[in-house]
Amino acid sequence: MPTETVIAIQGLTNRFGKTIVHENLSLDVRRGEVLGVVGASGSGKSVLLRSIVGLMTPSAGQITLLGTDVLGASAADRAAAGARTGVMFQDGALFSALTVRENVEAPMRERLKVDPVTRRALADLRIAMVGLPATAGDLYPAALSGGMRKRAGLARALSLDPEILFLDEPTAGLDPISASAFDTLLISLRDALGLTVFLVTHDLDTLQATCDRIAVLADRRVLVTGTMAEMRDVADPWVHAYFHGPRAHAALAAAEG
């Protein structure tokens, strides 16, 4: 049985002045998979994510998110599709003046009609789901370690019980132990909640540990998609260097060991 496509991108073009970041880019994301998006600096990984979630408007192309034409739909339909997704930006992107609990409650305040007691209980559940202690709910972002901020950002992304989770460099800046723990958490949440995950990363360990498929951005488009093993057979010079370098060998050895 064919797997449902929950994100379909066709002919996407993104320009900033005279600079063309994407040109005629196409990509499908399947329900239930973890798709890792990689590419050289400046290849437009985060720009692609922001285009899908509606934070920027492409110059051309079509994006279908959970059956909704993101670029052509009404504001109400776009908002309804957006409510079925969660986004975690780099370093969590938490509101510094709000506690962790208040950060997690923020999307609920906007989207859900629930009383404060229920909203607090739902936020505390999300905080527990990402492995943070109950006491973290009362802390402000400045009091958190880097790993805790990432988990708090993930809790907020899960606030509305999304179908699709967008993660932008979730393990960047973490020590290897914390990064590995985040990878394990991500897979457990994907399996428990039935999530689809769109993961922008440069972390080869994360790619090896979490991703069902990988999409490589190069030359303004998706150059190739496939599994980690399939990436090692791609002849393109950048792809070969990326997936055959010392860090790639270390990630593969760790996975096999």
PDB file of C-alpha atoms in Angstrom:
ATOM      1  CA  MET A   1       0.000   0.000   0.000  1.00  0.00           C
ATOM      2  CA  PRO A   2       1.462   3.414  -0.950  1.00  0.00           C
ATOM      3  CA  THR A   3       2.461   5.700   1.891  1.00  0.00           C
ATOM      4  CA  GLU A   4       0.494   8.941   2.210  1.00  0.00           C
ATOM      5  CA  THR A   5       2.287  12.137   1.197  1.00  0.00           C
ATOM      6  CA  VAL A   6       1.726  14.819   3.857  1.00  0.00           C
ATOM      7  CA  ILE A   7       4.002  17.485   2.355  1.00  0.00           C
ATOM      8  CA  ALA A   8       4.294  17.921  -1.419  1.00  0.00           C
ATOM      9  CA  ILE A   9       6.515  20.632  -2.889  1.00  0.00           C
ATOM     10  CA  GLN A  10       6.601  21.286  -6.626  1.00  0.00           C
ATOM     11  CA  GLY A  11       8.611  23.833  -8.606  1.00  0.00           C
ATOM     12  CA  LEU A  12       9.557  25.922  -5.564  1.00  0.00           C
ATOM     13  CA  THR A  13      11.589  29.072  -6.185  1.00  0.00           C
ATOM     14  CA  ASN A  14      12.880  31.404  -3.453  1.00  0.00           C
ATOM     15  CA  ARG A  15      14.689  34.649  -4.270  1.00  0.00           C
ATOM     16  CA  PHE A  16      16.241  37.343  -2.091  1.00  0.00           C
ATOM     17  CA  GLY A  17      16.878  40.237  -4.442  1.00  0.00           C
ATOM     18  CA  LYS A  18      19.142  38.899  -7.158  1.00  0.00           C
ATOM     19  CA  THR A  19      20.097  35.840  -5.120  1.00  0.00           C
ATOM     20  CA  ILE A  20      18.213  32.657  -6.020  1.00  0.00           C
ATOM     21  CA  VAL A  21      18.184  30.221  -3.105  1.00  0.00           C
ATOM     22  CA  HIS A  22      15.842  27.598  -4.583  1.00  0.00           C
ATOM     23  CA  GLU A  23      14.888  27.097  -8.206  1.00  0.00           C
ATOM     24  CA  ASN A  24      12.303  24.537  -9.339  1.00  0.00           C
ATOM     25  CA  LEU A  25      12.756  22.519  -6.135  1.00  0.00           C
ATOM     26  CA  SER A  26      10.500  19.499  -5.582  1.00  0.00           C
ATOM     27  CA  LEU A  27      10.198  17.216  -2.565  1.00  0.00           C
ATOM     28  CA  ASP A  28       7.653  14.857  -0.970  1.00  0.00           C
ATOM     29  CA  VAL A  29       7.467  13.926   2.714  1.00  0.00           C
ATOM     30  CA  ARG A  30       5.671  10.727   3.721  1.00  0.00           C
ATOM     31  CA  ARG A  31       3.478  10.249   6.753  1.00  0.00           C
ATOM     32  CA  GLY A  32       5.283   8.738   9.724  1.00  0.00           C
ATOM     33  CA  GLU A  33       8.813   9.199   8.436  1.00  0.00           C
ATOM     34  CA  VAL A  34      11.709  11.223   9.793  1.00  0.00           C
ATOM     35  CA  LEU A  35      13.122  13.111   6.812  1.00  0.00           C
ATOM     36  CA  GLY A  36      16.522  14.708   7.342  1.00  0.00           C
ATOM     37  CA  VAL A  37      17.373  17.740   5.203  1.00  0.00           C
ATOM     38  CA  VAL A  38      21.081  18.461   4.709  1.00  0.00           C
ATOM     39  CA  GLY A  39      23.178  20.710   2.522  1.00  0.00           C
ATOM     40  CA  ALA A  40      26.094  23.084   2.518  1.00  0.00           C
ATOM     41  CA  SER A  41      25.873  26.411   4.320  1.00  0.00           C
ATOM     42  CA  GLY A  42      23.662  28.728   2.283  1.00  0.00           C
ATOM     43  CA  SER A  43      21.832  25.934   0.479  1.00  0.00           C
ATOM     44  CA  GLY A  44      18.525  27.109   1.931  1.00  0.00           C
ATOM     45  CA  LYS A  45      17.636  24.401   4.442  1.00  0.00           C
ATOM     46  CA  SER A  46      15.992  26.755   6.934  1.00  0.00           C
ATOM     47  CA  VAL A  47      14.473  28.804   4.112  1.00  0.00           C
ATOM     48  CA  LEU A  48      12.762  25.659   2.855  1.00  0.00           C
ATOM     49  CA  LEU A  49      11.377  24.919   6.313  1.00  0.00           C
ATOM     50  CA  ARG A  50      10.108  28.469   6.723  1.00  0.00           C
ATOM     51  CA  SER A  51       8.446  28.307   3.303  1.00  0.00           C
ATOM     52  CA  ILE A  52       6.557  25.139   4.195  1.00  0.00           C
ATOM     53  CA  VAL A  53       5.247  26.463   7.512  1.00  0.00           C
ATOM     54  CA  GLY A  54       4.192  29.768   5.953  1.00  0.00           C
ATOM     55  CA  LEU A  55       6.718  32.119   7.529  1.00  0.00           C
ATOM     56  CA  MET A  56       7.866  33.313   4.117  1.00  0.00           C
ATOM     57  CA  THR A  57       6.260  33.424   0.685  1.00  0.00           C
ATOM     58  CA  PRO A  58       8.145  31.791  -2.200  1.00  0.00           C
ATOM     59  CA  SER A  59       8.496  33.494  -5.560  1.00  0.00           C
ATOM     60  CA  ALA A  60       6.959  30.534  -7.382  1.00  0.00           C
ATOM     61  CA  GLY A  61       5.864  26.947  -6.932  1.00  0.00           C
ATOM     62  CA  GLN A  62       3.316  24.961  -4.966  1.00  0.00           C
ATOM     63  CA  ILE A  63       3.369  23.625  -1.404  1.00  0.00           C
ATOM     64  CA  THR A  64       0.691  21.237  -0.199  1.00  0.00           C
ATOM     65  CA  LEU A  65       0.643  20.648   3.558  1.00  0.00           C
ATOM     66  CA  LEU A  66      -1.752  18.010   4.882  1.00  0.00           C
ATOM     67  CA  GLY A  67      -3.909  18.481   1.804  1.00  0.00           C
ATOM     68  CA  THR A  68      -3.931  22.291   1.983  1.00  0.00           C
ATOM     69  CA  ASP A  69      -2.451  24.457  -0.767  1.00  0.00           C
ATOM     70  CA  VAL A  70      -0.309  26.650   1.491  1.00  0.00           C
ATOM     71  CA  LEU A  71       0.179  29.409  -1.077  1.00  0.00           C
ATOM     72  CA  GLY A  72      -3.345  29.467  -2.511  1.00  0.00           C
ATOM     73  CA  ALA A  73      -5.594  28.725   0.456  1.00  0.00           C
ATOM     74  CA  SER A  74      -7.513  31.213   2.548  1.00  0.00           C
ATOM     75  CA  ALA A  75      -5.983  32.514   5.745  1.00  0.00           C
ATOM     76  CA  ALA A  76      -8.400  30.369   7.758  1.00  0.00           C
ATOM     77  CA  ASP A  77      -7.464  27.194   5.882  1.00  0.00           C
ATOM     78  CA  ARG A  78      -3.749  27.946   6.236  1.00  0.00           C
ATOM     79  CA  ALA A  79      -4.199  28.509   9.953  1.00  0.00           C
ATOM     80  CA  ALA A  80      -6.103  25.225  10.285  1.00  0.00           C
ATOM     81  CA  ALA A  81      -3.280  23.336   8.550  1.00  0.00           C
ATOM     82  CA  GLY A  82      -0.696  25.168  10.644  1.00  0.00           C
ATOM     83  CA  ALA A  83      -2.450  24.118  13.843  1.00  0.00           C
ATOM     84  CA  ARG A  84      -1.709  20.504  12.880  1.00  0.00           C
ATOM     85  CA  THR A  85       2.034  21.180  12.876  1.00  0.00           C
ATOM     86  CA  GLY A  86       4.647  22.101  15.464  1.00  0.00           C
ATOM     87  CA  VAL A  87       7.894  23.984  14.896  1.00  0.00           C
ATOM     88  CA  MET A  88      11.074  24.008  16.965  1.00  0.00           C
ATOM     89  CA  PHE A  89      13.595  26.612  15.881  1.00  0.00           C
ATOM     90  CA  GLN A  90      17.308  26.678  16.666  1.00  0.00           C
ATOM     91  CA  ASP A  91      18.093  26.836  20.399  1.00  0.00           C
ATOM     92  CA  GLY A  92      14.391  26.492  21.171  1.00  0.00           C
ATOM     93  CA  ALA A  93      13.574  30.173  20.380  1.00  0.00           C
ATOM     94  CA  LEU A  94      11.742  30.508  23.681  1.00  0.00           C
ATOM     95  CA  PHE A  95      10.158  33.741  24.905  1.00  0.00           C
ATOM     96  CA  SER A  96      12.667  34.957  27.492  1.00  0.00           C
ATOM     97  CA  ALA A  97      10.073  36.772  29.615  1.00  0.00           C
ATOM     98  CA  LEU A  98       7.887  33.667  30.017  1.00  0.00           C
ATOM     99  CA  THR A  99       8.476  30.573  32.115  1.00  0.00           C
ATOM    100  CA  VAL A 100       8.823  27.211  30.401  1.00  0.00           C
ATOM    101  CA  ARG A 101       5.212  26.389  31.238  1.00  0.00           C
ATOM    102  CA  GLU A 102       4.011  29.734  29.896  1.00  0.00           C
ATOM    103  CA  ASN A 103       6.025  29.149  26.709  1.00  0.00           C
ATOM    104  CA  VAL A 104       4.338  25.779  26.218  1.00  0.00           C
ATOM    105  CA  GLU A 105       0.928  27.308  26.955  1.00  0.00           C
ATOM    106  CA  ALA A 106       1.414  30.118  24.411  1.00  0.00           C
ATOM    107  CA  PRO A 107       0.121  28.192  21.350  1.00  0.00           C
ATOM    108  CA  MET A 108      -2.768  26.859  23.427  1.00  0.00           C
ATOM    109  CA  ARG A 109      -3.815  30.376  24.415  1.00  0.00           C
ATOM    110  CA  GLU A 110      -4.004  31.279  20.738  1.00  0.00           C
ATOM    111  CA  ARG A 111      -5.614  28.115  19.357  1.00  0.00           C
ATOM    112  CA  LEU A 112      -7.468  26.232  22.112  1.00  0.00           C
ATOM    113  CA  LYS A 113     -10.535  27.246  24.056  1.00  0.00           C
ATOM    114  CA  VAL A 114      -9.670  25.623  27.375  1.00  0.00           C
ATOM    115  CA  ASP A 115      -9.701  26.922  30.917  1.00  0.00           C
ATOM    116  CA  PRO A 116      -6.442  27.894  32.668  1.00  0.00           C
ATOM    117  CA  VAL A 117      -6.365  24.783  34.861  1.00  0.00           C
ATOM    118  CA  THR A 118      -6.690  22.467  31.863  1.00  0.00           C
ATOM    119  CA  ARG A 119      -4.156  24.486  29.884  1.00  0.00           C
ATOM    120  CA  ARG A 120      -1.644  24.240  32.724  1.00  0.00           C
ATOM    121  CA  ALA A 121      -2.188  20.476  32.998  1.00  0.00           C
ATOM    122  CA  LEU A 122      -1.685  20.031  29.251  1.00  0.00           C
ATOM    123  CA  ALA A 123       1.505  22.100  29.378  1.00  0.00           C
ATOM    124  CA  ASP A 124       2.851  20.069  32.303  1.00  0.00           C
ATOM    125  CA  LEU A 125       2.129  16.885  30.346  1.00  0.00           C
ATOM    126  CA  ARG A 126       4.157  18.168  27.382  1.00  0.00           C
ATOM    127  CA  ILE A 127       7.006  19.134  29.714  1.00  0.00           C
ATOM    128  CA  ALA A 128       7.042  15.632  31.152  1.00  0.00           C
ATOM    129  CA  MET A 129       6.857  14.070  27.669  1.00  0.00           C
ATOM    130  CA  VAL A 130      10.167  15.643  26.646  1.00  0.00           C
ATOM    131  CA  GLY A 131      11.940  14.426  29.766  1.00  0.00           C
ATOM    132  CA  LEU A 132      12.121  17.658  31.744  1.00  0.00           C
ATOM    133  CA  PRO A 133      11.533  17.596  35.510  1.00  0.00           C
ATOM    134  CA  ALA A 134       8.254  19.041  36.757  1.00  0.00           C
ATOM    135  CA  THR A 135      10.182  21.889  38.419  1.00  0.00           C
ATOM    136  CA  ALA A 136      11.346  23.101  34.988  1.00  0.00           C
ATOM    137  CA  GLY A 137       7.896  24.505  34.288  1.00  0.00           C
ATOM    138  CA  ASP A 138       8.482  27.390  36.696  1.00  0.00           C
ATOM    139  CA  LEU A 139      11.930  28.289  35.316  1.00  0.00           C
ATOM    140  CA  TYR A 140      12.756  30.999  32.802  1.00  0.00           C
ATOM    141  CA  PRO A 141      14.829  30.165  29.693  1.00  0.00           C
ATOM    142  CA  ALA A 142      17.898  31.946  31.084  1.00  0.00           C
ATOM    143  CA  ALA A 143      18.016  29.424  33.929  1.00  0.00           C
ATOM    144  CA  LEU A 144      18.092  26.420  31.588  1.00  0.00           C
ATOM    145  CA  SER A 145      21.045  24.550  30.149  1.00  0.00           C
ATOM    146  CA  GLY A 146      21.320  24.254  26.371  1.00  0.00           C
ATOM    147  CA  GLY A 147      19.869  20.750  26.400  1.00  0.00           C
ATOM    148  CA  MET A 148      16.972  21.805  28.604  1.00  0.00           C
ATOM    149  CA  ARG A 149      16.191  24.748  26.317  1.00  0.00           C
ATOM    150  CA  LYS A 150      16.037  22.371  23.365  1.00  0.00           C
ATOM    151  CA  ARG A 151      13.630  20.100  25.229  1.00  0.00           C
ATOM    152  CA  ALA A 152      11.512  23.070  26.311  1.00  0.00           C
ATOM    153  CA  GLY A 153      11.338  24.213  22.695  1.00  0.00           C
ATOM    154  CA  LEU A 154      10.285  20.714  21.709  1.00  0.00           C
ATOM    155  CA  ALA A 155       7.586  20.719  24.396  1.00  0.00           C
ATOM    156  CA  ARG A 156       6.197  23.948  22.956  1.00  0.00           C
ATOM    157  CA  ALA A 157       6.296  22.473  19.431  1.00  0.00           C
ATOM    158  CA  LEU A 158       4.222  19.560  20.739  1.00  0.00           C
ATOM    159  CA  SER A 159       1.770  21.903  22.480  1.00  0.00           C
ATOM    160  CA  LEU A 160      -1.108  21.386  20.035  1.00  0.00           C
ATOM    161  CA  ASP A 161      -0.571  17.639  19.530  1.00  0.00           C
ATOM    162  CA  PRO A 162       0.721  18.079  15.945  1.00  0.00           C
ATOM    163  CA  GLU A 163       0.812  15.554  13.133  1.00  0.00           C
ATOM    164  CA  ILE A 164       3.998  17.004  11.652  1.00  0.00           C
ATOM    165  CA  LEU A 165       6.983  18.253  13.622  1.00  0.00           C
ATOM    166  CA  PHE A 166       9.482  20.660  12.050  1.00  0.00           C
ATOM    167  CA  LEU A 167      12.893  20.797  13.733  1.00  0.00           C
ATOM    168  CA  ASP A 168      15.642  23.250  12.769  1.00  0.00           C
ATOM    169  CA  GLU A 169      19.092  22.053  13.909  1.00  0.00           C
ATOM    170  CA  PRO A 170      17.748  20.518  17.148  1.00  0.00           C
ATOM    171  CA  THR A 171      21.106  19.133  18.336  1.00  0.00           C
ATOM    172  CA  ALA A 172      23.314  22.070  17.308  1.00  0.00           C
ATOM    173  CA  GLY A 173      25.488  23.202  20.203  1.00  0.00           C
ATOM    174  CA  LEU A 174      24.779  20.170  22.368  1.00  0.00           C
ATOM    175  CA  ASP A 175      27.467  17.924  23.792  1.00  0.00           C
ATOM    176  CA  PRO A 176      27.495  14.376  22.351  1.00  0.00           C
ATOM    177  CA  ILE A 177      25.675  12.830  25.324  1.00  0.00           C
ATOM    178  CA  SER A 178      22.877  15.414  25.269  1.00  0.00           C
ATOM    179  CA  ALA A 179      22.603  15.175  21.473  1.00  0.00           C
ATOM    180  CA  SER A 180      22.311  11.391  21.635  1.00  0.00           C
ATOM    181  CA  ALA A 181      19.650  11.650  24.334  1.00  0.00           C
ATOM    182  CA  PHE A 182      17.695  14.093  22.147  1.00  0.00           C
ATOM    183  CA  ASP A 183      17.891  11.679  19.198  1.00  0.00           C
ATOM    184  CA  THR A 184      16.532   8.859  21.351  1.00  0.00           C
ATOM    185  CA  LEU A 185      13.742  11.109  22.631  1.00  0.00           C
ATOM    186  CA  LEU A 186      12.795  12.113  19.098  1.00  0.00           C
ATOM    187  CA  ILE A 187      12.401   8.531  17.918  1.00  0.00           C
ATOM    188  CA  SER A 188      10.402   7.552  21.008  1.00  0.00           C
ATOM    189  CA  LEU A 189       8.036  10.500  20.473  1.00  0.00           C
ATOM    190  CA  ARG A 190       7.704   9.730  16.762  1.00  0.00           C
ATOM    191  CA  ASP A 191       6.749   6.141  17.547  1.00  0.00           C
ATOM    192  CA  ALA A 192       4.455   6.969  20.469  1.00  0.00           C
ATOM    193  CA  LEU A 193       2.621   9.867  18.824  1.00  0.00           C
ATOM    194  CA  GLY A 194       2.719   8.800  15.168  1.00  0.00           C
ATOM    195  CA  LEU A 195       4.562  11.955  14.158  1.00  0.00           C
ATOM    196  CA  THR A 196       6.016  12.880  10.810  1.00  0.00           C
ATOM    197  CA  VAL A 197       9.292  14.774  11.320  1.00  0.00           C
ATOM    198  CA  PHE A 198      10.933  17.270   8.949  1.00  0.00           C
ATOM    199  CA  LEU A 199      14.431  17.622  10.369  1.00  0.00           C
ATOM    200  CA  VAL A 200      16.990  20.205   9.246  1.00  0.00           C
ATOM    201  CA  THR A 201      20.384  19.158  10.556  1.00  0.00           C
ATOM    202  CA  HIS A 202      24.092  18.892   9.826  1.00  0.00           C
ATOM    203  CA  ASP A 203      24.623  16.291  12.569  1.00  0.00           C
ATOM    204  CA  LEU A 204      25.669  12.987  11.005  1.00  0.00           C
ATOM    205  CA  ASP A 205      25.005  11.101  14.251  1.00  0.00           C
ATOM    206  CA  THR A 206      21.434  12.418  14.237  1.00  0.00           C
ATOM    207  CA  LEU A 207      20.984  11.452  10.593  1.00  0.00           C
ATOM    208  CA  GLN A 208      22.207   7.933  11.329  1.00  0.00           C
ATOM    209  CA  ALA A 209      20.162   7.536  14.513  1.00  0.00           C
ATOM    210  CA  THR A 210      16.834   9.042  13.503  1.00  0.00           C
ATOM    211  CA  CYS A 211      16.248   9.458   9.772  1.00  0.00           C
ATOM    212  CA  ASP A 212      14.324   7.127   7.483  1.00  0.00           C
ATOM    213  CA  ARG A 213      15.324   9.185   4.452  1.00  0.00           C
ATOM    214  CA  ILE A 214      17.663  12.080   3.733  1.00  0.00           C
ATOM    215  CA  ALA A 215      17.178  14.914   1.226  1.00  0.00           C
ATOM    216  CA  VAL A 216      20.300  16.739   0.042  1.00  0.00           C
ATOM    217  CA  LEU A 217      19.949  20.376  -1.036  1.00  0.00           C
ATOM    218  CA  ALA A 218      22.471  21.499  -3.660  1.00  0.00           C
ATOM    219  CA  ASP A 219      22.446  23.586  -6.813  1.00  0.00           C
ATOM    220  CA  ARG A 220      19.239  25.323  -5.620  1.00  0.00           C
ATOM    221  CA  ARG A 221      17.209  22.106  -5.594  1.00  0.00           C
ATOM    222  CA  VAL A 222      16.864  18.699  -3.965  1.00  0.00           C
ATOM    223  CA  LEU A 223      19.787  16.899  -5.525  1.00  0.00           C
ATOM    224  CA  VAL A 224      18.972  13.420  -4.204  1.00  0.00           C
ATOM    225  CA  THR A 225      16.866  11.627  -1.598  1.00  0.00           C
ATOM    226  CA  GLY A 226      17.472   8.240  -0.023  1.00  0.00           C
ATOM    227  CA  THR A 227      18.557   6.350   3.044  1.00  0.00           C
ATOM    228  CA  MET A 228      21.837   6.946   4.850  1.00  0.00           C
ATOM    229  CA  ALA A 229      23.248   3.848   3.144  1.00  0.00           C
ATOM    230  CA  GLU A 230      22.112   5.051  -0.279  1.00  0.00           C
ATOM    231  CA  MET A 231      23.777   8.419   0.264  1.00  0.00           C
ATOM    232  CA  ARG A 232      27.124   6.652   0.413  1.00  0.00           C
ATOM    233  CA  ASP A 233      26.695   5.507  -3.195  1.00  0.00           C
ATOM    234  CA  VAL A 234      25.973   8.973  -4.628  1.00  0.00           C
ATOM    235  CA  ALA A 235      28.762  10.200  -6.923  1.00  0.00           C
ATOM    236  CA  ASP A 236      28.229  13.945  -6.449  1.00  0.00           C
ATOM    237  CA  PRO A 237      31.455  15.415  -4.953  1.00  0.00           C
ATOM    238  CA  TRP A 238      29.785  17.237  -2.049  1.00  0.00           C
ATOM    239  CA  VAL A 239      27.563  14.294  -1.155  1.00  0.00           C
ATOM    240  CA  HIS A 240      30.508  11.902  -1.364  1.00  0.00           C
ATOM    241  CA  ALA A 241      32.683  14.111   0.836  1.00  0.00           C
ATOM    242  CA  TYR A 242      29.895  14.594   3.375  1.00  0.00           C
ATOM    243  CA  PHE A 243      28.932  10.943   3.719  1.00  0.00           C
ATOM    244  CA  HIS A 244      32.438   9.496   3.434  1.00  0.00           C
ATOM    245  CA  GLY A 245      34.328  11.895   5.696  1.00  0.00           C
ATOM    246  CA  PRO A 246      35.747  10.992   9.118  1.00  0.00           C
ATOM    247  CA  ARG A 247      32.607  12.065  10.969  1.00  0.00           C
ATOM    248  CA  ALA A 248      30.407   9.959   8.681  1.00  0.00           C
ATOM    249  CA  HIS A 249      32.613   6.925   9.283  1.00  0.00           C
ATOM    250  CA  ALA A 250      32.477   7.558  13.035  1.00  0.00           C
ATOM    251  CA  ALA A 251      28.680   7.846  12.973  1.00  0.00           C
ATOM    252  CA  LEU A 252      28.363   4.613  11.003  1.00  0.00           C
ATOM    253  CA  ALA A 253      30.794   2.782  13.278  1.00  0.00           C
ATOM    254  CA  ALA A 254      28.909   3.957  16.371  1.00  0.00           C
ATOM    255  CA  ALA A 255      25.612   2.759  14.897  1.00  0.00           C
ATOM    256  CA  GLU A 256      27.059  -0.644  13.997  1.00  0.00           C
ATOM    257  CA  GLY A 257      28.905  -1.012  17.280  1.00  0.00           C
TER     258      GLY A 257
END
